[in-house]
Tab-separated table of C-alpha atoms and ligand atoms in Angstrom:
chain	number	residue	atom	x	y	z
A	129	UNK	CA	-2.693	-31.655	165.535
A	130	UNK	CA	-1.177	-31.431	161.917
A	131	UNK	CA	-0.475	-34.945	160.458
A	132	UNK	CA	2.964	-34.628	158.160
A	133	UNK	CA	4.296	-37.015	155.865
A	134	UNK	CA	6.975	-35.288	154.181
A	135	UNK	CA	10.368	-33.881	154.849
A	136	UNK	CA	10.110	-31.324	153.138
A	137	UNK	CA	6.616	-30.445	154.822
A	138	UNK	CA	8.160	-31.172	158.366
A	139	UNK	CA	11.092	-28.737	157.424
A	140	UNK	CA	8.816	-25.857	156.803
A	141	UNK	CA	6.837	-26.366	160.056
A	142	UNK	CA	9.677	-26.811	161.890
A	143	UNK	CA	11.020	-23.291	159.780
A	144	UNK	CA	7.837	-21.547	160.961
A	145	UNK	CA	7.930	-22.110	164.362
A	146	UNK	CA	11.836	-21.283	165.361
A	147	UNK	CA	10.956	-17.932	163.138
A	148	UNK	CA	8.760	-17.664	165.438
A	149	UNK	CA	10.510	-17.586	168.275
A	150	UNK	CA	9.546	-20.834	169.105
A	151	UNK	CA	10.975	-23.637	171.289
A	152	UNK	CA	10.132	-26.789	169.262
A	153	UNK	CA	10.278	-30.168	172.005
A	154	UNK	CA	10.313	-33.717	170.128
A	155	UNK	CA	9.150	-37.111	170.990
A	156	UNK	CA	10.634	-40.098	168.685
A	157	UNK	CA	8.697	-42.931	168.971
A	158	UNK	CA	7.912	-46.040	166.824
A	159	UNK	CA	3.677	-45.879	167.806
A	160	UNK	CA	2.242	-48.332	169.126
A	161	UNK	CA	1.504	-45.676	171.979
A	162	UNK	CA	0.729	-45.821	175.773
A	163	UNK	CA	1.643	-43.521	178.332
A	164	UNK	CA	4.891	-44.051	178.780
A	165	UNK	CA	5.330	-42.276	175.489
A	166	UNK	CA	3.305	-39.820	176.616
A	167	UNK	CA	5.028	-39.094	179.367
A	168	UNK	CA	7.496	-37.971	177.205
A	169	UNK	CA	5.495	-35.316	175.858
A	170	UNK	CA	4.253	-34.192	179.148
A	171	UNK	CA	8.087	-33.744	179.694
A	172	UNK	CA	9.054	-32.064	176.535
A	173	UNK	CA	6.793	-28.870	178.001
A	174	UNK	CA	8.197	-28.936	181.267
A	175	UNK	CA	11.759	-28.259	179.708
A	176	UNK	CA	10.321	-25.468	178.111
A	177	UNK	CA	9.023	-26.284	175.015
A	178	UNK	CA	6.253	-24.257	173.470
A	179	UNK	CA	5.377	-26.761	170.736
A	180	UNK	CA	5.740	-30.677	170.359
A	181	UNK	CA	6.560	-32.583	167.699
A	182	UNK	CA	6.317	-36.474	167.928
A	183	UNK	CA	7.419	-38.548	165.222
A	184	UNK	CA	6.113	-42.579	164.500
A	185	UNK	CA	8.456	-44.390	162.276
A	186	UNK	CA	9.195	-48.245	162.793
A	187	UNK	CA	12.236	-47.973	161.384
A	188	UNK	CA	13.479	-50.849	159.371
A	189	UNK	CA	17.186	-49.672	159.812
A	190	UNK	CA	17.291	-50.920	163.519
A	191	UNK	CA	15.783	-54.650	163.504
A	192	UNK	CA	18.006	-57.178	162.799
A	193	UNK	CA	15.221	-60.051	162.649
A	194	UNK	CA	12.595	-59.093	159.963
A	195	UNK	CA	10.312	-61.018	161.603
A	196	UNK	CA	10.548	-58.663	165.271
A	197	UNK	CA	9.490	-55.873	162.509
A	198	UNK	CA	6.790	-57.594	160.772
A	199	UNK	CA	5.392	-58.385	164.107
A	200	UNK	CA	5.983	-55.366	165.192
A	201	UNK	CA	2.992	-53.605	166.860
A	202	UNK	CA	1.007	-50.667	164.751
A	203	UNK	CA	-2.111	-48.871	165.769
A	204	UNK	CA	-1.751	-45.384	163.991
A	205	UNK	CA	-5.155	-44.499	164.466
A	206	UNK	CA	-4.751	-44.735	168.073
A	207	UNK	CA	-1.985	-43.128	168.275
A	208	UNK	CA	-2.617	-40.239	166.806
A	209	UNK	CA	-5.667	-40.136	169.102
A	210	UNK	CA	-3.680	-40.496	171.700
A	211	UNK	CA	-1.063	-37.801	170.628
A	212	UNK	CA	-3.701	-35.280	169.954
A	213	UNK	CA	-5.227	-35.595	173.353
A	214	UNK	CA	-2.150	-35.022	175.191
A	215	UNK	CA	-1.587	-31.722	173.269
A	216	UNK	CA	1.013	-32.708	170.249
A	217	UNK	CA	1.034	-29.850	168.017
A	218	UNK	CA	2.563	-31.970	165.147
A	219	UNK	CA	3.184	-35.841	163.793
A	220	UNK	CA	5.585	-36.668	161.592
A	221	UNK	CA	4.889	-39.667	160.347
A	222	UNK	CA	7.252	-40.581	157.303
A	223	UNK	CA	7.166	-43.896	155.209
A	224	UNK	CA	10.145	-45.845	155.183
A	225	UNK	CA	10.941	-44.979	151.220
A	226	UNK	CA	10.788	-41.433	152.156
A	227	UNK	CA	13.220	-41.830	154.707
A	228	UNK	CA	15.791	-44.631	152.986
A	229	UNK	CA	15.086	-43.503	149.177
A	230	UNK	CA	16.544	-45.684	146.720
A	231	UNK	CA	20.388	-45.437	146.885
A	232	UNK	CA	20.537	-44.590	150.664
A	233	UNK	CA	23.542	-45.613	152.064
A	234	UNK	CA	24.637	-43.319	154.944
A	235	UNK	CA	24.890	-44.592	158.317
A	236	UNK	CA	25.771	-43.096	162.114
A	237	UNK	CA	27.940	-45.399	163.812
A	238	UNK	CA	28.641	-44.719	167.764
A	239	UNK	CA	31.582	-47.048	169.008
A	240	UNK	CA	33.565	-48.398	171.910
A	241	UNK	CA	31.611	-48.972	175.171
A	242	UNK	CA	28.371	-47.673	175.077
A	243	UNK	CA	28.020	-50.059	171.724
A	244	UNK	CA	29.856	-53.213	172.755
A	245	UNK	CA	27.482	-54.813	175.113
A	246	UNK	CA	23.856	-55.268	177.014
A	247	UNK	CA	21.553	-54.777	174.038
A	248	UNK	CA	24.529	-55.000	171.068
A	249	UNK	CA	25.608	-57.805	171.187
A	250	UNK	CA	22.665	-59.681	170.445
A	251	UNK	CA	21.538	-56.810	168.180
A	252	UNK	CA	24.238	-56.032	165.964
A	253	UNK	CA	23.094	-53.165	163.686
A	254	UNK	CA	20.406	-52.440	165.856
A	255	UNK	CA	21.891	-49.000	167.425
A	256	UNK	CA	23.750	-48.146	164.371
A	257	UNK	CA	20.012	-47.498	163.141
A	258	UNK	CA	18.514	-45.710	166.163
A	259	UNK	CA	21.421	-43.151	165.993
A	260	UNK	CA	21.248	-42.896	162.024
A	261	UNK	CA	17.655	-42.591	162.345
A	262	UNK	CA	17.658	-40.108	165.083
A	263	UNK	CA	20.155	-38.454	163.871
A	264	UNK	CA	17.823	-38.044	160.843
A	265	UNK	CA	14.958	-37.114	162.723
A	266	UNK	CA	17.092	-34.237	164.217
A	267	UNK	CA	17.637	-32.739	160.993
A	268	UNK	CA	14.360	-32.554	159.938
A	269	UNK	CA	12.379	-31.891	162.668
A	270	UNK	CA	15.129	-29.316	164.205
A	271	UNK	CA	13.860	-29.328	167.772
A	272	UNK	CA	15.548	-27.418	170.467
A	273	UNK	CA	15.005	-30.159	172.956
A	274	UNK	CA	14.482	-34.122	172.474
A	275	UNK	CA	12.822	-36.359	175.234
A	276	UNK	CA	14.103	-40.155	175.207
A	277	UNK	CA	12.651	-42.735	178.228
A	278	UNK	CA	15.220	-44.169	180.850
A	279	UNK	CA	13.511	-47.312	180.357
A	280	UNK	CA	16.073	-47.731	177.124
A	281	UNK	CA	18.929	-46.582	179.207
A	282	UNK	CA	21.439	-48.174	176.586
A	283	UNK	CA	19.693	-46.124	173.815
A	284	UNK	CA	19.730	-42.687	175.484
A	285	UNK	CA	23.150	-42.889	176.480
A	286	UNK	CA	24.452	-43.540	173.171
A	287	UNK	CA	22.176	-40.410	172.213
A	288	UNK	CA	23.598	-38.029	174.296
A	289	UNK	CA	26.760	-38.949	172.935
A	290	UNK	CA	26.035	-39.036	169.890
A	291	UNK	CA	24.524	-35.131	169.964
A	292	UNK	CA	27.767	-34.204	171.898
A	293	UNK	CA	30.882	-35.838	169.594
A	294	UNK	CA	28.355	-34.300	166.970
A	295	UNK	CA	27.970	-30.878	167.798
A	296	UNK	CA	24.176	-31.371	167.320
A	297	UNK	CA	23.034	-28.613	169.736
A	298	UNK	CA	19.912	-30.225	171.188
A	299	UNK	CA	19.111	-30.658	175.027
A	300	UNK	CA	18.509	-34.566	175.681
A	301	UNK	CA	15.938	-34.908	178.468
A	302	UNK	CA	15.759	-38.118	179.947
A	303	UNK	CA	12.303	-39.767	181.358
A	304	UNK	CA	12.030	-41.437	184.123
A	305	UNK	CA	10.573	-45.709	183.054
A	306	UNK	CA	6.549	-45.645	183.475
A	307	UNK	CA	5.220	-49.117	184.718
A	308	UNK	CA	1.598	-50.631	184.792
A	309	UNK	CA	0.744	-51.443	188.387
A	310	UNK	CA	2.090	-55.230	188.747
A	311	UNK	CA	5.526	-53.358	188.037
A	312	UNK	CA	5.759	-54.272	184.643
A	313	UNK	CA	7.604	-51.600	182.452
A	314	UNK	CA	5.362	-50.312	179.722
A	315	UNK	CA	6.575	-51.166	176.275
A	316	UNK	CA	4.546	-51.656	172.881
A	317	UNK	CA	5.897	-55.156	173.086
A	318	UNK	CA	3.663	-55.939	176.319
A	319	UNK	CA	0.942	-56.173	174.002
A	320	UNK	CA	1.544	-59.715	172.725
A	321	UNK	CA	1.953	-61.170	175.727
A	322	UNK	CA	-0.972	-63.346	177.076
A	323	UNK	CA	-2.076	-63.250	180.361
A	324	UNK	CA	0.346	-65.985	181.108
A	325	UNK	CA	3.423	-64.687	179.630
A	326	UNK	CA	2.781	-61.153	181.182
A	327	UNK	CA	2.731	-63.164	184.692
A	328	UNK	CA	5.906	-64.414	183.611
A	329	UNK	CA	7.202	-61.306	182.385
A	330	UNK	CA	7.184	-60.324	186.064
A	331	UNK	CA	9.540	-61.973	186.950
A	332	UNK	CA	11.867	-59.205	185.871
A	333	UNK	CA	11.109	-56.108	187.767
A	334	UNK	CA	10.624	-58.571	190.481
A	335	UNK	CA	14.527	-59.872	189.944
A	336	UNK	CA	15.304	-56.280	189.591
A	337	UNK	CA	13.273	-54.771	192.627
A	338	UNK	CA	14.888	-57.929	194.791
A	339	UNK	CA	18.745	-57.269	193.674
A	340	UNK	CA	18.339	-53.552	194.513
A	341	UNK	CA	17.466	-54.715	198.219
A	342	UNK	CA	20.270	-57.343	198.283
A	343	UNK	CA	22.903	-54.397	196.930
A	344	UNK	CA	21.271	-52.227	199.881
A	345	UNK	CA	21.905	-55.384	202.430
A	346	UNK	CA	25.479	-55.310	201.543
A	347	UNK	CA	26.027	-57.826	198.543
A	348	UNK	CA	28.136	-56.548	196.032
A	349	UNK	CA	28.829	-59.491	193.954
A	350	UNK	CA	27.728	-58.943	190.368
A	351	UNK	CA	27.167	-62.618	189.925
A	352	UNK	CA	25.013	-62.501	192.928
A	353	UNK	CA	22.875	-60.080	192.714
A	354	UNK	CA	21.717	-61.033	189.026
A	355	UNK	CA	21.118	-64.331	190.530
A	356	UNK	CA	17.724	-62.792	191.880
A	357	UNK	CA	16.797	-61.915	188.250
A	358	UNK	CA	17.339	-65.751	187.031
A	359	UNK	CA	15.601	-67.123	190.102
A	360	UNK	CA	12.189	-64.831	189.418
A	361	UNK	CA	12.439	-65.874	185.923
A	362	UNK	CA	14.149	-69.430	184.561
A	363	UNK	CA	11.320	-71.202	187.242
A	364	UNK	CA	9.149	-70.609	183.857
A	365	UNK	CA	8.496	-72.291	180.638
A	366	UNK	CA	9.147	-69.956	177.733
A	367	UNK	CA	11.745	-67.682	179.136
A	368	UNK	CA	15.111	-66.991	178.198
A	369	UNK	CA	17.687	-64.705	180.143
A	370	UNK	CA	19.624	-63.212	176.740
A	371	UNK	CA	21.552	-60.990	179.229
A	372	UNK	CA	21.767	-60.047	182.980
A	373	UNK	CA	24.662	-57.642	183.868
A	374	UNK	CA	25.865	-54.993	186.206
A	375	UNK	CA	27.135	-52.186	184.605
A	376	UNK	CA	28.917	-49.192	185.827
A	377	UNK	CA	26.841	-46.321	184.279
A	378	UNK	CA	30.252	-44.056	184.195
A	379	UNK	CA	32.069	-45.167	181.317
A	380	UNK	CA	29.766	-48.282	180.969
A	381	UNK	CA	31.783	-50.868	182.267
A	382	UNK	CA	31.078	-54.246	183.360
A	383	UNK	CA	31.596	-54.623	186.693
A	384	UNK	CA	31.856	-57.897	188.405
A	385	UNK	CA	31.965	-55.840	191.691
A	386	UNK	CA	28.691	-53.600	191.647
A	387	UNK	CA	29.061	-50.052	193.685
A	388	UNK	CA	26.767	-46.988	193.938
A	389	UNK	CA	26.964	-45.935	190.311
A	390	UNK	CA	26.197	-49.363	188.886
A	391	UNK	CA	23.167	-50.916	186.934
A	392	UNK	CA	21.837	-54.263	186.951
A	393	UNK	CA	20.401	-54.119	183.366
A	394	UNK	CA	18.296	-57.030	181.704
A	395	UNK	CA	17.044	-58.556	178.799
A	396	UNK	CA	14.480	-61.433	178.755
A	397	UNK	CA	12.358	-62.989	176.102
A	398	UNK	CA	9.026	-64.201	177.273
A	399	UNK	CA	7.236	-66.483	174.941
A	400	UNK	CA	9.280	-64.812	172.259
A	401	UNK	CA	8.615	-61.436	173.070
A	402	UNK	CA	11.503	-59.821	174.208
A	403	UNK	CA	11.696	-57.126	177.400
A	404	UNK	CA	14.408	-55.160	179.084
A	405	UNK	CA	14.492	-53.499	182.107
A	406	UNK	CA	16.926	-52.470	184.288
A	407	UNK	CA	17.256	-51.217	187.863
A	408	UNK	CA	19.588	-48.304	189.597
A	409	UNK	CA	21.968	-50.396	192.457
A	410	UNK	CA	21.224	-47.570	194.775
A	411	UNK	CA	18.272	-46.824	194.522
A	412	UNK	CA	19.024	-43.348	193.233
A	413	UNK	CA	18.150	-41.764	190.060
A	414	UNK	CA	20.653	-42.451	187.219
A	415	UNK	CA	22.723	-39.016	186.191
A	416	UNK	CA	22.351	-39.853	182.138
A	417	UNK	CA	24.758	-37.017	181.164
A	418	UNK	CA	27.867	-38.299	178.978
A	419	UNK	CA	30.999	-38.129	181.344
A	420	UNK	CA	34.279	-38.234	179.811
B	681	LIG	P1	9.638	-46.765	171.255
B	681	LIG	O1	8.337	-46.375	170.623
B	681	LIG	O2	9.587	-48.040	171.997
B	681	LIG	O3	10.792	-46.642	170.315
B	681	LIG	O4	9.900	-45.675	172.382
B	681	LIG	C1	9.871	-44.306	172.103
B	681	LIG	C2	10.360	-43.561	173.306
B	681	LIG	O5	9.523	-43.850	174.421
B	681	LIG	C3	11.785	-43.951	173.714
B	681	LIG	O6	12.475	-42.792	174.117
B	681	LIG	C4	11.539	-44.890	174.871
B	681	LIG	O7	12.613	-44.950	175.779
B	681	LIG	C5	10.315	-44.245	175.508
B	681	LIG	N1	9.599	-45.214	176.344
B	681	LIG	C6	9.203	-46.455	175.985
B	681	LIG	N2	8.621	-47.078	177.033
B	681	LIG	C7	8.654	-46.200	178.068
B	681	LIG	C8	8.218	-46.255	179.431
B	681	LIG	N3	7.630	-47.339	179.931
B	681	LIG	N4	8.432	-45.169	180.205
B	681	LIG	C9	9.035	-44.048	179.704
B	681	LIG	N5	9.461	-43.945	178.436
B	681	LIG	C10	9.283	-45.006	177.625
């Protein structure tokens, strides 16, 4: 697996390969690996890539507390382990300076609904630098196909907008959330939770699993069914609910009334750490393409 640093070097692999006649997948991630991620590559061949580029780039542009991205996870070594193993042909791994030189001040903005709620509003900024970012990534990596997981539903749907109003010309695929056995979705963030906090943590795709059976009994009362969510989780010390809603995944809605196209979507901090998840009303997988 080649280890890049540069644009300019990730330019002229990228070059090389399309000359080739290649079909160049890519895998955006901010390290702190586990197989979730890799999942993602796993997916980027079955769309039909021939190669696989993943990137690893905490980028600064996206956290609005300094302190989440001091804290923030990193275990390069790892990763690239891990990368390498599952058959990554490249990394790009760029310092921040290289990316935001002195003087940068471009930024992509996506607005109205997909940007106004769930994860915004107690983020402000924060997808205003996964789009510029990715939208960076895109032009230097060129890939014909980009994986993104489910499990940041929010984040891929303002993607696949983004590469549409754009004219970017590069297939999203979306992958489905991978969870440890208890249930728990796997994030880089599980790893500083104790034992204690991670039985805690539970509490959400507990909330979730148990408002998804409620919707199927017949309750359709937003307020209701994200009831299930606080009950599984305010019984604890150390957790905060910093949103709980049902949104309507067409046109991304709130919707007090939840039908089959809605999400109950979460976000919980557990002993400071903070987790989102989110479940599919009807049990049916969510269509992430960007409807007018
Ligand atoms: P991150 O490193 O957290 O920025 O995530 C990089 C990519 O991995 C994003 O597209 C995430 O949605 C995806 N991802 C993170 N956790 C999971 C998971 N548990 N299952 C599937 N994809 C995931």
């Amino acid at each position: 697996m080649d280890r890049i640093t540069t644009i300019a070097e990730q330019r002229a692999w990228s070059r090389a390969r399309t000359r080739d006649g290649r079909r160049i997948g890519f895998v955006p991630t901010m390290g702190a690996l586990h197989e979730g991620h890799l999942s993602l590559v796993a997916q980027a061949r079955a769309a039909g890539a021939d190669t696989v580029v993943a990137s690893i780039f905490v980028n600064p542009t996206q956290f609005d507390n300094p302190e989440d991205l001091a804290k923030y996870p990193r275990t390069l070594e790892d990763d690239c382990r891990q990368l390498a193993a599952a058959g990554v042909d490249a990394v790009f791994l760029p310092t921040a300076q290289e990316m935001y030189p002195d003087g940068y001040c471009t930024f992509v903005e996506v607005v109205g609904p997909l940007t106004d709620k769930l994860c915004a509003v107690a983020r402000p900024g924060h997808f205003r630098g996964v789009a510029t970012v990715v939208n960076k990534l895109f032009s230097i990596v060129r890939p014909d196909v980009a994986v993104f997981g489910q499990k940041d539903l929010q984040q891929v749907l303002i993607i696949s907008r983004m590469v549409r109003d754009l004219d970017l010309g590069i297939d999203i695929v979306v992958a489905p959330t991978v969870r440890d056995a208890d249930g728990l979705a796997m994030s880089s963030r599980n790893r500083r939770l104790s034992a204690e906090s991670r039985a805690k943590a539970l509490g959400l795709p507990r909330g979730l699993e148990l408002a998804r059976r409620a919707f199927a009994a017949g309750e359709h009362t937003s307020l209701k069914l994200c009831e299930n969510v606080y009950d599984q989780l305010l019984v604890h010390d150390g957790v905060e609910v910093d949103y709980c809603d049902v949104v309507d995944i067409h046109g991304f809605a709130e919707a007090d009334t939840a039908n089959d196209r809605c999400v109950l979507a979460a976000a919980v901090f557990v002993d400071g750490v903070r987790l989102i998840d989110h479940v599919a009303l009807s049990g049916a997988a969510i269509p992430v393409s960007v409807e007018d």
